[in-house]
Structure formats: C-alpha cells, structure tokens
DNA sequence: AGCGGCCTTGCAATCGATTGTTCCGCGGAA
DNA sequence: TTCCGCGGAACAATCGATTGCAAGGCCGCT
C-alpha cells in the first residue's frame, strides 16, 4: 500500500535491486551508501549501481529515518515568513541546506511563546536533525529546551545573551557606529535613536551600540534622545517617532534600529510637514528590498541576510556532525549605504 | 537508538502505553485514533488515554508514515522565497495547512525545469501527501508528472492552460480592466502595456486582459503599444520600458503587468527626466509591500496573496481527501488602489 | 599442512505504528 | 442445551532500510 500511488506504479525497494543484481538487500544497502561502500567488492558495487539505475531505485527516506533516527530534515522557525527581512534568510538557508542534502520544514511561529515550544516538539517528533531559530529573544526558554533534548540548533539574526548555541548575527555595534559616524561627519549634533524592542538582541545591542558610538564621537550618550518601539514595524516606528519629536527639541538626525522603524519615521515626518533630509536626516538598518525606491531613498546599514542564512546552514551542519563541538559565533560586518535620506543639518541661526 | 537523543530520555512507544494500561499495542493504536476508537470499549479507551497522557506519549509520525504511506507533509514549490509576492502566499498557505495538521516542506526552485521535476521526485520519496505549486508555466510538464503519479497538487497564482489541477488565481482580466478603466477615466488616450513573460499565465492573461479592456474602452487594442519583459523583475521592466519609449510616441500612461515592472519603469523615467504622473502615469499590479512608500506612491491592482495561499491550502486538503473530485478553480477578485502615480494626462497643445 | 584472521556477503533483528486476521467468551435463538 | 454470531481484544504481518553478528572462503604464516 505504502509507496503505491496507483495501480501500476509500485516503488522499487532495496530487495528488488538485490534480486536483479543477485545479492542480498543488505549488500545493496552497503553498496549504495558511500560510507559503507568499501565493505563491498568494487565489481559487485558496480553491478549493484547498474541495477539500481536500471530500475530507477530511489531510497525511501521514511524507512531509513525510522531505522536510523535521522531524517535529513531540518526545521526553520521564523517569526514571520512574509517579513522582507526573514525571507532572504530563509532563502539563503534553504539554498545551502539543499546542497547539503537536507529538506527544510518551515514553521511560521506567530508570536506566542508556548506555541513555539509546541512547534519544536512536533518537529522533534518528525525526527528533524536540527533547527535554525530566527525567533529567539535574548533570554529564551526555547534554547534550554533544545539543549536539554540534545537537539542541534543554531540561531540566526537574533542571538541570546548566553552564547549556548552557535549563532550568526550582524555586528550590531559596528552597524550603529557606522550610522552615528556618518551622521556626525555630516555635522549633526543632536542625534536621536529610534530603538527596537529590547527583548530581542538586535534591539538591545543596537541601542547599546548607539550609546557607545555617540560617546566615541564626543557626545553625552546618556543625554541623547531615545525612544523604544514596541515592535519592529512601521506602525510602532511611527508611534515611537511621535514620542521622540514631542518630547525632545532640536533633533536633526535619527538613527533607527531597523528600516521599518525608519519608514514609520518617514510617515510621521509626512504628517507634520517636515522634510527629509532637509529638516531631519534618517538612517535605517538592514537595507531591505525596495528601500532604495522610497522617497527619499533610504540611507541605511546593509546586512546580507541571505549570507546570514547560508552561514547558519553551515553552522547547523557542523552542529549536527559534531554535536559536542563548542558553540561558535559568526559575526558578519554590516556596511553603510548612503542614499538620499541623510544630509547636513539645517544651518542653525 | 532511534528516538533517543541522549542517555536518559527515551521516547515512549505504543507498547509502553500498552503495558501500563494492560492491553495490546494494537488496541492502544485503535483507542488513540478517533476513526477506530469505536472498536474499543469506552472504559478501556479511557484507561488508555489516561496512561498515554501520564507517560506523555507522542506518536511517531515516521513510523506511521512508513506503514500508511501518508505523512502529513505537503510540499510547496516557489520560484523564489525571497520574492515579496510569493512570501505572503507561503505565509497564508502554511498558516492554514498548519491548522489542518500538515507540516510544510518548502522548496525554492530556482529556474531550471529539470530541477523542478527532481525536487518533486524527492518530495514524493518523502511521501508528501500533496503539493502546492506556485511555479508552473502555462504549459508545464510538471502538471502531467503529478497527475501520472496520482500526487494531489494544486496551483496558486499561476495557472496552466488546461485546467487539469485545481488552482487559485487572481482575476487577471478583471485586474487589467480596472487598470485600463482607471486610466481611461483620467482622460488618457494613449495607454501602453508593459507585459510580463507570456509563458506564465499571469503575463499572458494580463496582456490579453489589457487588450480586451482597451477594446471595451473604445480603443484600437491592436494598435496599443506593448512591450514584453523577459522576467517579472525591476531590471527586465526597465529594459522593456526603454523599448516602449524608444519605439512609440505620445504615450501618457502605462499599465504594467506587475509592480516590479512598474518600478523598473520608474527607474527609466528617472533616467530620462520624465515626471510621474506629470508626464506619464503608471499603474502596477499586485500591491506588494512598500509600494505605497515609493515616490510617487504606486497606484496598483491589489491581490490578496495571503488569502490566495489560504485558499490553495484548502483546495489541496480537499484534493487529498477526495482524489477523484474534479479540479476546481478559485478566482479571487482584485481591487484598484489609487495612489499618486496616476493622474490626468498632460494637456496636449 | 594446518590454523588464524581478514575480507566479503548473508542473515535476521530492529525501528514504531497500523491493520487484516484470529481468537475468545458471552448472549440470544432454535 | 447447543450452536451461531458478534463485540472486543490479541496476534502477527507489514512498511523499507540499516546494521550487529555470523558464516564462508581465501590467503599467509609457521
């Protein structure tokens, strides 16, 4: 019944290949597996390979998985597939994992924590070999959950505070430094930060990076205006931006923790009839698709999310192969992309 | 060995639940499956359920899959995960499939045809219960491949010429009609079409829809300027747009087959110092994220891709449950979204 | 010449759930 | 009272690949 989708076409099994080549199924198994191939005489191997090709044999991963406990499946947890930041990560990761022979089960988590653990439990039941997590907060119970169960996992984009698992992230401190340096060089004196949620490492580290960069540029970091958005969305960015403008005077430049927050800031400038970069310069973070098309084209810090996904795939592969190797952190360097949303501050009179 | 990730934690099997409740494993299996539960005495069912809960029993989908040939897995083939059009489709589909108890394997196809068939073969080996295809061209061998192998599949976004499989698409003819009507009402007389590749139903049907809509508005459809882009990308859109402007005079409005093509057209207007909508009005198709932020904000035809994904999931579920039911087509109505890229034509002198 | 060991292959158990078949015991009907 | 039937549960085969173990043959060494 299994493997038989209709009347005529039956899937061919190891045993059939064995019969055709006149050996036992176990020998076929060994001959087909590169790791055990050396146990079989070369001449026999060749005969078996020929028979397998002739029959069009395709191994059944389900049966193999049952026996071995491995599955060549990895799960990827993303907060939101449709988010233009996570899509390239997914894309890069699946590309590389595919090369390595894994198939990818994608889980869109939504936002509930409990659900996240449930999803992982379901993936474990499916015998996934490992997990790529793009969802974790700075201190996430999910990490402990995976470690306790010896499930290989790596983090991507967002890291956790303790580095218990391998992770690939952007250098958020450097990113903010590039941003602040750029604004400072343009002559800005009153630079504000539109921060992201601090439960995520990106929000937290970029905020800290902003403070450090301000200090490095000779500003009083503690006095620098800063508002925290509830989420990395355009709407939350707009809300925080309004607070920022309402409670602080004389801001001429804004370093946002994220492009969507920056776009939310754009919306508020529109509302209030302020020009960008005439009245206020804005710099984003991520360089997500199409931000070069908005008006004004957004100056931002580019992160190669696709590359991030690829590296995460590599790290996961290693974590699966060598479960006891120590966690490694890969930090990718971001890059300043200057467009039209930043300029010298309006001349003060 | 299998199911045992470390020393202490062993997964519990049916047999252990059976021992605890004093019955045979097969009885446990029947008691746990709602469909066969009636074969077991209610009192025994209750005892078994209690034991299962106590042990924290979780059925092994791999073993079940081996036996039954079903897997609760579905594959989704997309041309490009990172494409902002396909991401919401994926998102909507996974959301609904998750509710229905399926997990989703995502395959990013790239563009080679052969590779596509290989991927499907691999998915079939994994015993996927069905497929959602967002990749097919108007006449795609992949469709025949699935049908021959009795693999339930549905199409999304792009349809094929013969309706052999269920599909959910946008009403492309209506979309173009909305676009042309809008431009015509604004007073445009010389309306051009920036078409997409005609090997895809979207490119083909929108082009035909454009011609029909032009005729309906009293224009000579055959004489209307039209250039076909090689791909649904910004770059290809720019190339086609240059051809359009170089070979036709007096165009005042452009109906693009897709937002990315429209953005490519923006690029060309920039190059040539033409204003939009001052000199030329442009209308897109899809309403993908952020096109409200570009300058000028893009007037476009909105398609709810997320809803498309959801409906595709429903259709697939039906196709799996009733493999012999006839193919159904779901056509979603698109909607005109007026923004800033369309206006009355420049007054002719 | 005999024996130990290695190389190659076959045998059979195993992974865990599902399901066709068998078996048992009890109640009702002849 | 006996037999049939049936509900309910156990038994065992099965899905297909993997792998520890056993067996057989050949070679070399003493």
XYZ file of C-alpha atoms (C1' of nucleotides) in Angstrom:
758
model
C 0.000 0.000 0.000
C 2.638 2.449 1.009
C 4.568 3.945 -1.834
C 1.941 2.831 -4.244
C 0.009 5.790 -5.502
C -1.962 3.970 -8.134
C -2.408 0.551 -9.618
C 0.581 0.086 -11.850
C 3.452 2.066 -10.438
C 4.995 0.362 -7.443
C 8.042 1.940 -5.885
C 11.098 -0.240 -6.151
C 12.757 -1.323 -2.966
C 16.180 -2.440 -1.964
C 15.090 -6.034 -2.223
C 14.203 -5.714 -5.867
C 17.549 -4.188 -6.667
C 19.088 -7.040 -4.694
C 17.288 -9.662 -6.736
C 18.274 -8.108 -10.023
C 21.909 -7.953 -9.033
C 21.906 -11.361 -7.368
C 22.933 -10.271 -3.882
C 21.267 -9.694 -0.571
C 19.449 -6.459 0.222
C 21.903 -5.621 2.960
C 24.721 -5.712 0.454
C 22.845 -3.335 -1.774
C 22.349 -1.023 1.143
C 26.063 -1.010 1.844
C 26.990 -0.576 -1.781
C 24.678 2.401 -2.173
C 25.922 4.172 0.927
C 29.265 5.867 0.216
C 30.282 5.456 3.825
C 29.963 1.682 3.785
C 30.716 1.103 0.140
C 34.263 -0.012 0.891
C 32.909 -3.147 2.525
C 31.697 -4.398 -0.819
C 33.887 -5.592 -3.662
C 34.215 -2.981 -6.406
C 32.910 -5.326 -9.072
C 29.812 -6.041 -7.035
C 29.322 -2.373 -6.296
C 29.318 -1.635 -9.963
C 26.819 -4.357 -10.687
C 24.547 -3.056 -7.971
C 24.799 0.530 -9.098
C 23.910 -0.520 -12.591
C 20.899 -2.466 -11.394
C 19.777 0.405 -9.202
C 19.996 2.848 -12.049
C 18.215 0.490 -14.392
C 15.291 0.104 -12.010
C 15.348 3.754 -11.121
C 15.735 2.921 -7.489
C 15.105 5.731 -5.031
C 15.766 5.045 -1.378
C 12.875 5.570 0.983
C 13.885 8.262 3.454
C 10.994 7.398 5.713
C 12.135 3.853 6.260
C 15.711 4.986 6.688
C 14.611 7.573 9.154
C 12.702 5.052 11.221
C 15.715 2.840 11.482
C 18.408 5.439 11.997
C 16.595 8.173 13.879
C 17.948 10.673 11.401
C 15.800 12.281 8.760
C 17.744 14.747 6.609
C 15.123 17.225 7.658
C 15.795 20.471 9.422
C 13.260 22.866 10.824
C 13.458 26.614 10.500
C 11.477 28.798 12.852
C 10.777 32.308 11.667
C 8.645 34.967 13.330
C 7.015 35.873 10.063
C 7.715 34.386 6.664
C 6.260 37.355 4.884
C 8.632 39.773 6.570
C 11.037 41.038 3.968
C 13.919 40.662 6.407
C 13.403 36.992 7.146
C 12.593 35.901 3.637
C 16.198 36.281 2.395
C 17.499 34.463 5.463
C 15.162 31.612 4.663
C 16.202 31.739 1.074
C 19.919 31.592 1.835
C 19.464 28.852 4.393
C 17.336 26.599 2.214
C 19.722 27.076 -0.681
C 22.669 25.835 1.331
C 20.782 23.136 3.214
C 19.526 21.790 -0.054
C 23.099 21.431 -1.266
C 23.891 19.530 1.897
C 21.059 17.108 1.282
C 18.570 18.406 3.804
C 14.973 19.286 3.203
C 13.534 22.176 5.119
C 10.368 22.342 7.165
C 9.367 25.927 7.685
C 7.375 26.991 10.707
C 5.884 30.417 10.939
C 5.696 30.915 14.676
C 3.443 33.896 15.048
C 4.243 35.307 18.425
C 3.096 33.087 21.257
C 5.916 31.558 23.235
C 4.115 28.369 24.209
C 3.242 27.700 20.647
C 6.913 27.913 19.814
C 7.783 25.051 22.144
C 4.873 23.024 20.804
C 6.103 23.528 17.283
C 9.550 22.359 18.203
C 8.098 19.308 19.920
C 6.251 18.494 16.737
C 9.398 18.913 14.706
C 11.300 16.654 17.084
C 8.621 14.010 16.671
C 9.328 14.216 12.979
C 12.920 13.473 13.796
C 14.375 16.669 12.423
C 18.151 16.557 12.551
C 18.418 20.150 13.657
C 16.850 23.557 13.930
C 17.576 27.058 12.732
C 15.965 29.601 15.006
C 15.326 33.129 13.813
C 12.846 33.783 16.556
C 14.603 33.755 19.880
C 14.502 36.584 22.342
C 17.591 37.495 24.330
C 16.677 35.053 27.047
C 14.557 32.399 25.503
C 13.390 29.163 27.163
C 13.445 27.571 23.740
C 17.222 27.476 23.817
C 17.301 25.481 27.031
C 14.591 23.257 25.623
C 16.725 22.318 22.642
C 19.862 21.835 24.680
C 18.164 19.582 27.208
C 16.916 17.391 24.416
C 20.228 17.322 22.608
C 18.696 18.780 19.511
C 21.285 20.574 17.382
C 20.227 24.153 16.800
C 21.696 27.429 15.694
C 20.453 30.969 15.983
C 20.303 33.441 13.184
C 19.910 37.204 13.101
C 18.963 37.334 16.767
C 21.283 35.944 19.417
C 20.662 35.117 23.036
C 22.522 36.608 25.951
C 24.416 33.494 26.911
C 26.069 32.002 23.875
C 24.971 28.445 24.437
C 24.226 27.787 20.816
C 26.103 28.747 17.697
C 24.759 31.862 16.089
C 25.265 34.042 13.082
C 24.450 37.678 13.536
C 25.370 41.048 12.191
C 27.793 43.201 14.124
C 25.151 45.456 15.579
C 27.579 47.628 17.484
C 29.589 48.247 14.364
C 26.432 48.942 12.414
C 25.356 51.655 14.793
C 28.837 53.057 14.822
C 28.771 53.377 11.050
C 25.424 55.100 11.321
C 26.425 57.568 14.022
C 29.787 58.267 12.431
C 28.065 59.059 9.176
C 25.620 61.454 10.808
C 28.346 63.021 12.884
C 30.524 63.576 9.859
C 27.636 65.328 8.158
C 27.701 67.775 11.023
C 24.800 66.613 13.145
C 24.992 67.473 16.834
C 21.618 66.338 18.069
C 21.200 62.736 17.037
C 18.374 60.556 18.329
C 17.861 56.810 18.379
C 14.656 55.091 17.354
C 15.193 51.842 19.197
C 13.659 48.420 18.682
C 12.234 46.117 21.337
C 14.987 45.306 23.818
C 13.815 41.745 24.378
C 15.480 40.974 21.076
C 19.225 41.121 20.802
C 19.003 43.312 17.749
C 17.026 45.963 19.578
C 19.193 45.727 22.659
C 22.595 45.657 21.009
C 21.829 48.368 18.524
C 20.693 50.605 21.318
C 23.878 49.933 23.248
C 25.889 50.339 20.085
C 24.246 53.690 19.522
C 25.249 54.875 23.000
C 28.815 53.701 22.542
C 29.106 55.318 19.159
C 27.739 58.585 20.497
C 30.274 58.562 23.290
C 33.025 57.753 20.826
C 32.004 60.815 18.851
C 32.253 63.019 21.901
C 28.542 63.313 22.680
C 26.913 62.788 26.031
C 25.392 59.418 25.309
C 23.129 59.475 28.346
C 21.555 62.700 27.188
C 20.891 61.543 23.647
C 17.182 61.298 22.837
C 15.952 57.736 22.507
C 12.546 56.116 22.201
C 11.852 52.404 22.115
C 9.336 50.998 19.646
C 7.147 48.112 20.753
C 7.866 46.075 17.678
C 9.931 46.177 14.524
C 7.066 47.527 12.446
C 6.308 50.666 10.556
C 3.378 51.439 12.848
C 5.365 51.011 16.035
C 8.098 53.106 14.493
C 5.650 55.898 13.817
C 4.340 55.816 17.380
C 7.831 55.992 18.845
C 8.798 58.711 16.390
C 5.906 60.888 17.538
C 7.023 60.495 21.139
C 10.529 61.366 20.107
C 9.540 64.589 18.386
C 7.060 65.555 21.078
C 9.435 65.207 23.978
C 12.706 66.408 22.513
C 13.626 69.637 20.780
C 16.176 70.295 18.134
C 16.705 66.780 16.819
C 18.342 66.924 13.387
C 19.076 63.271 12.770
C 17.675 59.892 13.652
C 19.399 56.545 13.662
C 16.693 53.878 13.517
C 17.264 50.331 14.686
C 15.597 48.978 11.605
C 14.360 50.063 8.177
C 10.706 49.565 9.040
C 11.080 51.856 12.027
C 12.732 54.369 9.726
C 9.800 54.149 7.340
C 7.453 54.730 10.251
C 9.502 57.834 10.967
C 9.013 58.890 7.349
C 5.276 58.630 7.865
C 5.439 60.970 10.845
C 7.577 63.496 9.001
C 4.944 63.498 6.297
C 2.203 64.051 8.859
C 3.993 67.024 10.277
C 5.199 68.534 7.051
C 8.850 68.086 7.920
C 11.249 67.379 5.116
C 13.834 64.657 4.996
C 16.722 65.184 4.825
C 16.090 68.944 4.841
C 14.790 69.191 8.375
C 15.747 65.796 9.721
C 18.085 63.107 8.420
C 17.127 59.477 8.871
C 19.236 56.361 8.631
C 17.837 52.854 8.768
C 19.262 49.403 9.381
C 19.048 46.214 7.246
C 18.781 47.581 3.712
C 15.748 45.535 2.974
C 14.411 45.296 -0.580
C 12.878 48.424 -2.090
C 14.129 50.921 0.481
C 16.183 52.351 -2.349
C 12.892 53.207 -4.053
C 11.168 55.101 -1.286
C 11.262 58.872 -1.189
C 13.801 59.895 -0.187
C 15.865 56.800 -0.903
C 16.822 55.481 2.497
C 20.382 55.696 3.752
C 20.877 52.541 5.755
C 23.185 49.888 7.137
C 23.267 46.887 4.871
C 23.158 43.408 6.311
C 23.447 40.482 3.962
C 20.612 38.369 5.231
C 20.978 35.824 2.523
C 24.593 35.272 3.507
C 23.446 35.011 7.094
C 21.105 32.205 6.148
C 23.871 30.407 4.303
C 26.256 30.636 7.226
C 23.556 29.451 9.583
C 23.076 26.414 7.401
C 26.786 25.697 7.563
C 26.876 26.085 11.316
C 23.925 23.786 11.704
C 25.522 21.194 9.507
C 28.577 21.267 11.744
C 26.477 21.140 14.890
C 24.770 18.031 13.564
C 28.001 16.337 12.540
C 29.849 17.189 15.737
C 27.284 17.611 18.478
C 29.914 18.149 21.129
C 31.894 20.874 19.433
C 31.631 24.181 21.272
C 29.215 26.838 20.074
C 30.644 29.245 17.547
C 29.562 32.760 16.831
C 29.788 34.172 13.359
C 29.562 37.931 13.207
C 29.050 39.481 9.804
C 30.223 43.006 9.112
C 27.494 45.421 8.034
C 28.055 48.163 5.521
C 26.967 51.761 5.246
C 24.846 52.506 2.199
C 24.477 56.224 1.649
C 21.400 57.345 -0.224
C 19.231 60.426 -0.046
C 17.746 60.459 3.425
C 20.808 61.886 5.143
C 22.414 65.276 4.612
C 23.974 68.082 6.571
C 21.736 69.502 9.281
C 19.809 72.704 8.572
C 22.046 75.659 9.325
C 21.234 76.952 12.774
C 20.814 80.692 13.107
C 18.956 4.133 19.238
C 16.371 5.943 17.191
C 14.325 8.453 19.086
C 16.903 8.510 21.796
C 18.793 11.761 21.765
C 20.743 11.207 24.904
C 21.185 8.723 27.690
C 18.197 9.227 29.892
C 15.343 10.361 27.718
C 13.853 7.531 25.756
C 10.808 8.208 23.648
C 7.789 6.267 24.773
C 6.183 3.969 22.300
C 2.788 2.442 21.845
C 3.989 -0.708 23.502
C 4.852 1.063 26.717
C 1.461 2.692 26.848
C 0.007 -0.745 26.201
C 1.866 -2.297 29.102
C 0.845 0.413 31.503
C -2.793 0.059 30.574
C -2.694 -3.732 30.410
C -3.721 -4.156 26.787
C -2.052 -4.886 23.499
C -0.329 -2.200 21.462
C -2.783 -2.580 18.631
C -5.617 -1.778 20.981
C -3.825 1.350 22.070
C -3.399 2.359 18.471
C -7.106 1.977 17.827
C -8.070 3.755 21.003
C -5.885 6.711 20.163
C -7.145 7.066 16.629
C -10.561 8.782 16.645
C -11.540 6.929 13.495
C -11.088 3.489 15.036
C -11.864 4.358 18.608
C -15.339 2.863 18.401
C -13.810 -0.611 18.157
C -12.614 -0.345 21.730
C -14.800 -0.381 24.845
C -15.253 3.118 26.251
C -13.888 2.084 29.639
C -10.731 0.724 28.046
C -10.356 3.813 25.881
C -10.418 5.962 28.940
C -7.815 3.838 30.689
C -5.573 4.023 27.658
C -5.955 7.760 27.229
C -5.041 8.226 30.855
C -1.963 6.062 30.532
C -0.910 7.852 27.354
C -1.226 11.214 28.979
C 0.632 10.032 32.065
C 3.569 8.827 30.008
C 3.405 11.836 27.744
C 3.068 9.599 24.747
C 3.677 11.213 21.374
C 3.039 9.116 18.291
C 5.934 8.706 15.910
C 4.903 10.148 12.559
C 7.820 8.470 10.844
C 6.728 5.008 11.785
C 3.141 5.815 10.947
C 4.210 7.192 7.632
C 6.172 4.080 6.759
C 3.190 1.921 7.417
C 0.452 4.041 5.907
C 2.241 5.796 3.083
C 0.842 9.075 4.312
C 2.964 11.682 6.037
C 1.020 14.815 6.960
C 3.631 16.630 4.950
C 2.964 18.830 1.988
C 5.489 20.388 -0.323
C 5.318 23.916 -1.633
C 7.295 24.888 -4.689
C 8.020 28.552 -5.111
C 10.148 30.239 -7.767
C 11.816 32.433 -5.176
C 11.130 32.540 -1.462
C 12.596 35.985 -1.121
C 10.246 37.450 -3.688
C 7.845 39.723 -1.882
C 4.956 38.371 -3.912
C 5.445 34.739 -3.009
C 6.264 35.220 0.645
C 2.673 36.114 1.595
C 1.351 33.184 -0.412
C 3.662 30.928 1.529
C 2.628 32.578 4.734
C -1.085 32.139 4.116
C -0.663 28.578 2.955
C 1.471 27.437 5.886
C -0.899 29.113 8.300
C -3.853 27.156 7.008
C -2.004 23.905 6.463
C -0.732 24.061 9.997
C -4.316 24.283 11.233
C -5.113 21.206 9.191
C -2.286 19.272 10.775
C 0.198 19.350 7.952
C 3.812 20.383 8.099
C 5.250 22.182 5.145
C 8.402 21.461 3.212
C 9.426 24.480 1.201
C 11.400 24.153 -1.988
C 12.920 27.124 -3.672
C 13.078 26.006 -7.252
C 15.361 28.498 -8.878
C 14.562 28.350 -12.538
C 15.675 25.136 -14.167
C 12.846 22.923 -15.300
C 14.634 19.635 -14.807
C 15.499 20.570 -11.295
C 11.829 21.105 -10.632
C 10.949 17.541 -11.514
C 13.856 16.282 -9.434
C 12.637 18.232 -6.473
C 9.181 16.794 -6.799
C 10.625 13.309 -7.061
C 12.473 13.911 -3.838
C 9.345 15.170 -2.167
C 7.433 12.138 -3.352
C 10.105 9.912 -1.867
C 9.413 11.670 1.390
C 5.833 10.650 0.944
C 4.370 14.116 0.859
C 0.603 13.966 0.800
C 0.341 16.746 -1.723
C 1.894 19.715 -3.431
C 1.196 23.394 -3.835
C 2.804 24.733 -6.963
C 3.471 28.415 -7.402
C 5.944 27.825 -10.170
C 4.161 26.396 -13.143
C 4.262 27.896 -16.575
C 1.191 27.883 -18.754
C 2.049 24.526 -20.198
C 4.180 22.770 -17.665
C 5.315 19.129 -17.778
C 5.270 19.155 -14.011
C 1.492 19.045 -14.032
C 1.407 15.879 -16.093
C 4.104 14.446 -13.883
C 1.988 14.883 -10.785
C -1.167 13.604 -12.408
C 0.527 10.485 -13.753
C 1.786 9.675 -10.298
C -1.522 10.394 -8.633
C 0.036 13.028 -6.458
C -2.550 15.558 -5.280
C -1.483 19.045 -6.270
C -2.935 22.496 -6.661
C -1.684 25.579 -8.441
C -1.505 29.007 -6.958
C -1.078 32.425 -8.507
C -0.150 30.981 -11.868
C -2.486 28.617 -13.661
C -1.905 26.324 -16.592
C -3.766 26.421 -19.851
C -5.682 23.203 -19.399
C -7.332 23.159 -16.003
C -6.247 19.703 -15.012
C -5.484 20.658 -11.432
C -7.339 22.874 -9.043
C -5.987 26.367 -8.901
C -6.464 29.625 -7.122
C -5.615 32.722 -9.076
C -6.496 36.354 -9.294
C -8.915 37.504 -11.952
C -6.247 38.885 -14.230
C -8.664 40.075 -16.896
C -10.653 41.993 -14.328
C -7.470 43.414 -12.867
C -6.383 44.826 -16.182
C -9.846 46.123 -16.808
C -9.760 48.025 -13.548
C -6.398 49.424 -14.529
C -7.380 50.491 -18.016
C -10.751 51.866 -16.892
C -8.970 53.954 -14.287
C -6.523 55.381 -16.791
C -9.240 55.961 -19.344
C -11.396 57.781 -16.833
C -8.477 60.048 -16.064
C -8.528 61.005 -19.710
C -5.646 59.008 -21.111
C -5.855 58.192 -24.805
C -2.501 56.633 -25.464
C -2.121 53.802 -22.975
C 0.672 51.263 -23.221
C 1.148 47.856 -21.669
C 4.329 46.720 -20.010
C 3.744 42.994 -20.271
C 5.249 40.108 -18.333
C 6.632 36.874 -19.762
C 3.855 35.125 -21.644
C 4.992 31.668 -20.633
C 3.341 32.390 -17.308
C -0.399 32.679 -17.115
C -0.126 35.973 -15.295
C 1.855 37.574 -18.093
C -0.325 36.055 -20.765
C -3.726 36.729 -19.242
C -2.907 40.240 -18.170
C -1.789 41.049 -21.652
C -4.960 39.636 -23.093
C -6.971 41.376 -20.397
C -5.292 44.633 -21.353
C -6.295 44.220 -24.977
C -9.875 43.395 -24.057
C -10.120 46.319 -21.684
C -8.715 48.660 -24.299
C -11.280 47.468 -26.804
C -14.034 47.841 -24.227
C -12.972 51.432 -23.764
C -13.209 52.117 -27.453
C -9.526 51.987 -28.296
C -7.922 50.079 -31.098
C -6.409 47.330 -28.994
C -4.176 46.057 -31.757
C -2.556 49.455 -32.102
C -1.866 49.903 -28.414
C 1.840 49.975 -27.611
C 3.057 46.899 -25.793
C 6.437 45.533 -24.826
C 7.087 42.211 -23.142
C 9.606 41.977 -20.327
C 11.758 38.864 -20.079
C 11.042 38.357 -16.425
C 8.986 39.826 -13.631
C 11.881 41.909 -12.331
C 12.690 45.533 -11.985
C 15.614 45.215 -14.380
C 13.603 43.484 -17.070
C 10.902 46.068 -16.571
C 13.388 48.855 -17.181
C 14.653 47.229 -20.366
C 11.168 46.801 -21.738
C 10.245 50.317 -20.696
C 13.135 51.751 -22.687
C 11.992 49.876 -25.752
C 8.499 51.143 -25.189
C 9.540 54.771 -25.041
C 12.003 54.445 -27.884
C 9.596 52.901 -30.338
C 6.356 54.657 -29.523
C 5.466 58.302 -29.345
C 2.962 60.083 -27.227
C 2.413 57.501 -24.538
C 0.801 59.127 -21.497
C 0.028 56.106 -19.368
C 1.385 52.667 -18.719
C -0.367 49.658 -17.291
C 2.304 47.296 -16.024
C 1.701 43.589 -15.558
C 3.381 43.670 -12.177
C 4.645 46.107 -9.557
C 8.284 45.246 -10.137
C 7.909 46.035 -13.814
C 6.301 49.317 -12.819
C 9.261 50.102 -10.565
C 11.586 49.347 -13.458
C 9.573 51.859 -15.434
C 10.086 54.378 -12.635
C 13.820 53.867 -12.991
C 13.653 54.704 -16.677
C 11.542 57.807 -16.107
C 14.208 58.928 -13.678
C 16.936 58.295 -16.220
C 15.163 60.384 -18.775
C 13.985 63.138 -16.518
C 10.333 62.410 -17.102
C 7.948 63.017 -14.249
C 5.330 60.625 -12.963
C 2.443 61.225 -13.017
C 3.117 64.596 -14.649
C 4.409 63.267 -17.943
C 3.406 59.663 -17.715
C 1.033 57.823 -15.381
C 1.956 54.342 -14.227
C -0.183 51.652 -12.668
C 1.182 48.407 -11.279
C -0.277 45.045 -10.352
C -0.078 43.079 -7.061
C 0.218 45.825 -4.463
C 3.227 44.273 -2.902
C 4.591 45.592 0.398
C 6.148 49.053 0.389
C 4.908 50.197 -2.992
C 2.888 52.740 -1.055
C 6.186 54.213 0.100
C 7.915 54.700 -3.208
C 7.883 58.048 -4.901
C 5.360 58.576 -6.232
C 3.259 56.106 -4.253
C 2.258 53.481 -6.760
C -1.301 53.151 -7.958
C -1.849 49.464 -8.424
C -4.185 46.488 -8.521
C -4.286 44.745 -5.194
C -4.231 40.991 -4.993
C -4.538 39.341 -1.628
C -1.729 36.860 -1.871
C -2.102 35.691 1.678
C -5.721 34.802 1.021
C -4.598 33.041 -2.120
C -2.283 30.886 -0.056
C -5.042 30.053 2.375
C -7.436 29.028 -0.359
C -4.766 26.936 -2.004
C -4.276 25.106 1.274
C -7.999 24.409 1.441
C -8.103 23.172 -2.126
C -5.163 20.899 -1.509
C -6.767 19.486 1.593
C -9.827 18.636 -0.474
C -7.726 17.175 -3.246
C -6.039 14.904 -0.746
C -9.265 13.810 0.908
C -11.109 13.258 -2.361
C -8.551 12.467 -5.024
C -11.195 11.834 -7.644
C -13.161 15.026 -7.251
C -12.914 17.240 -10.311
C -10.478 20.154 -10.359
C -11.871 23.405 -9.102
C -10.783 26.911 -9.951
C -10.975 29.670 -7.417
C -10.721 33.139 -8.873
C -10.167 35.985 -6.459
C -11.310 39.491 -7.334
C -8.548 42.108 -7.395
C -9.079 45.677 -6.315
C -7.938 49.046 -7.618
C -5.793 51.003 -5.188
C -5.384 54.596 -6.289
C -2.276 56.380 -5.077
C -0.085 59.053 -6.571
C 1.388 57.578 -9.734
C -1.660 58.152 -11.879
C -3.222 61.465 -12.840
C -4.789 63.165 -15.811
C -2.540 63.268 -18.880
C -0.578 66.431 -19.636
C -2.779 68.775 -21.614
C -1.926 68.482 -25.271
C -1.468 71.649 -27.207
C 49.789 -28.850 6.079
C 47.134 -26.568 9.405
C 45.301 -22.695 11.582
C 44.235 -17.870 12.475
C 42.476 -13.797 10.633
C 40.546 -10.849 7.265
C 37.535 -9.724 3.599
C 33.090 -10.221 1.711
C 28.439 -11.374 1.965
C 24.227 -13.238 4.021
C 21.042 -13.478 7.940
C 17.917 -11.590 10.935
C 16.611 -8.231 14.296
C 15.119 -3.695 14.627
C 12.872 0.998 14.321
C 7.182 2.039 15.839
C 2.734 2.237 14.225
C -1.078 0.165 11.561
C -4.355 -3.259 10.211
C -6.099 -7.871 8.420
C -6.951 -11.974 10.741
C -7.708 -14.822 14.520
C -9.467 -15.991 18.860
C -12.209 -15.908 22.949
C -16.275 -15.583 25.553
C -20.857 -14.357 26.129
C -25.699 -13.777 24.925
C -29.635 -14.987 22.280
C -32.185 -18.110 19.464
C -33.676 -22.726 17.982
C -28.877 -27.379 25.887
C -26.329 -26.329 21.934
C -24.855 -23.590 18.386
C -24.343 -19.294 15.950
C -22.984 -14.712 15.868
C -20.743 -10.875 17.284
C -18.315 -7.472 20.012
C -13.873 -6.768 21.763
C -9.210 -7.669 22.192
C -4.802 -10.097 20.937
C -1.708 -11.749 17.406
C 1.228 -11.124 13.776
C 2.492 -9.358 9.310
C 3.906 -5.339 7.189
C 6.102 -0.912 5.567
C 11.764 -0.498 3.726
C 16.216 0.398 5.124
C 20.032 -0.317 8.368
C 23.393 -2.833 10.976
C 25.371 -6.176 14.546
C 26.580 -10.682 14.059
C 27.619 -14.947 11.863
C 29.470 -17.582 8.254
C 32.246 -18.831 4.499
C 36.280 -18.569 1.683
C 40.867 -17.387 0.810
C 45.488 -16.132 1.951
C 49.537 -16.123 4.522
C 52.337 -17.593 8.068
C 54.537 -21.029 10.817
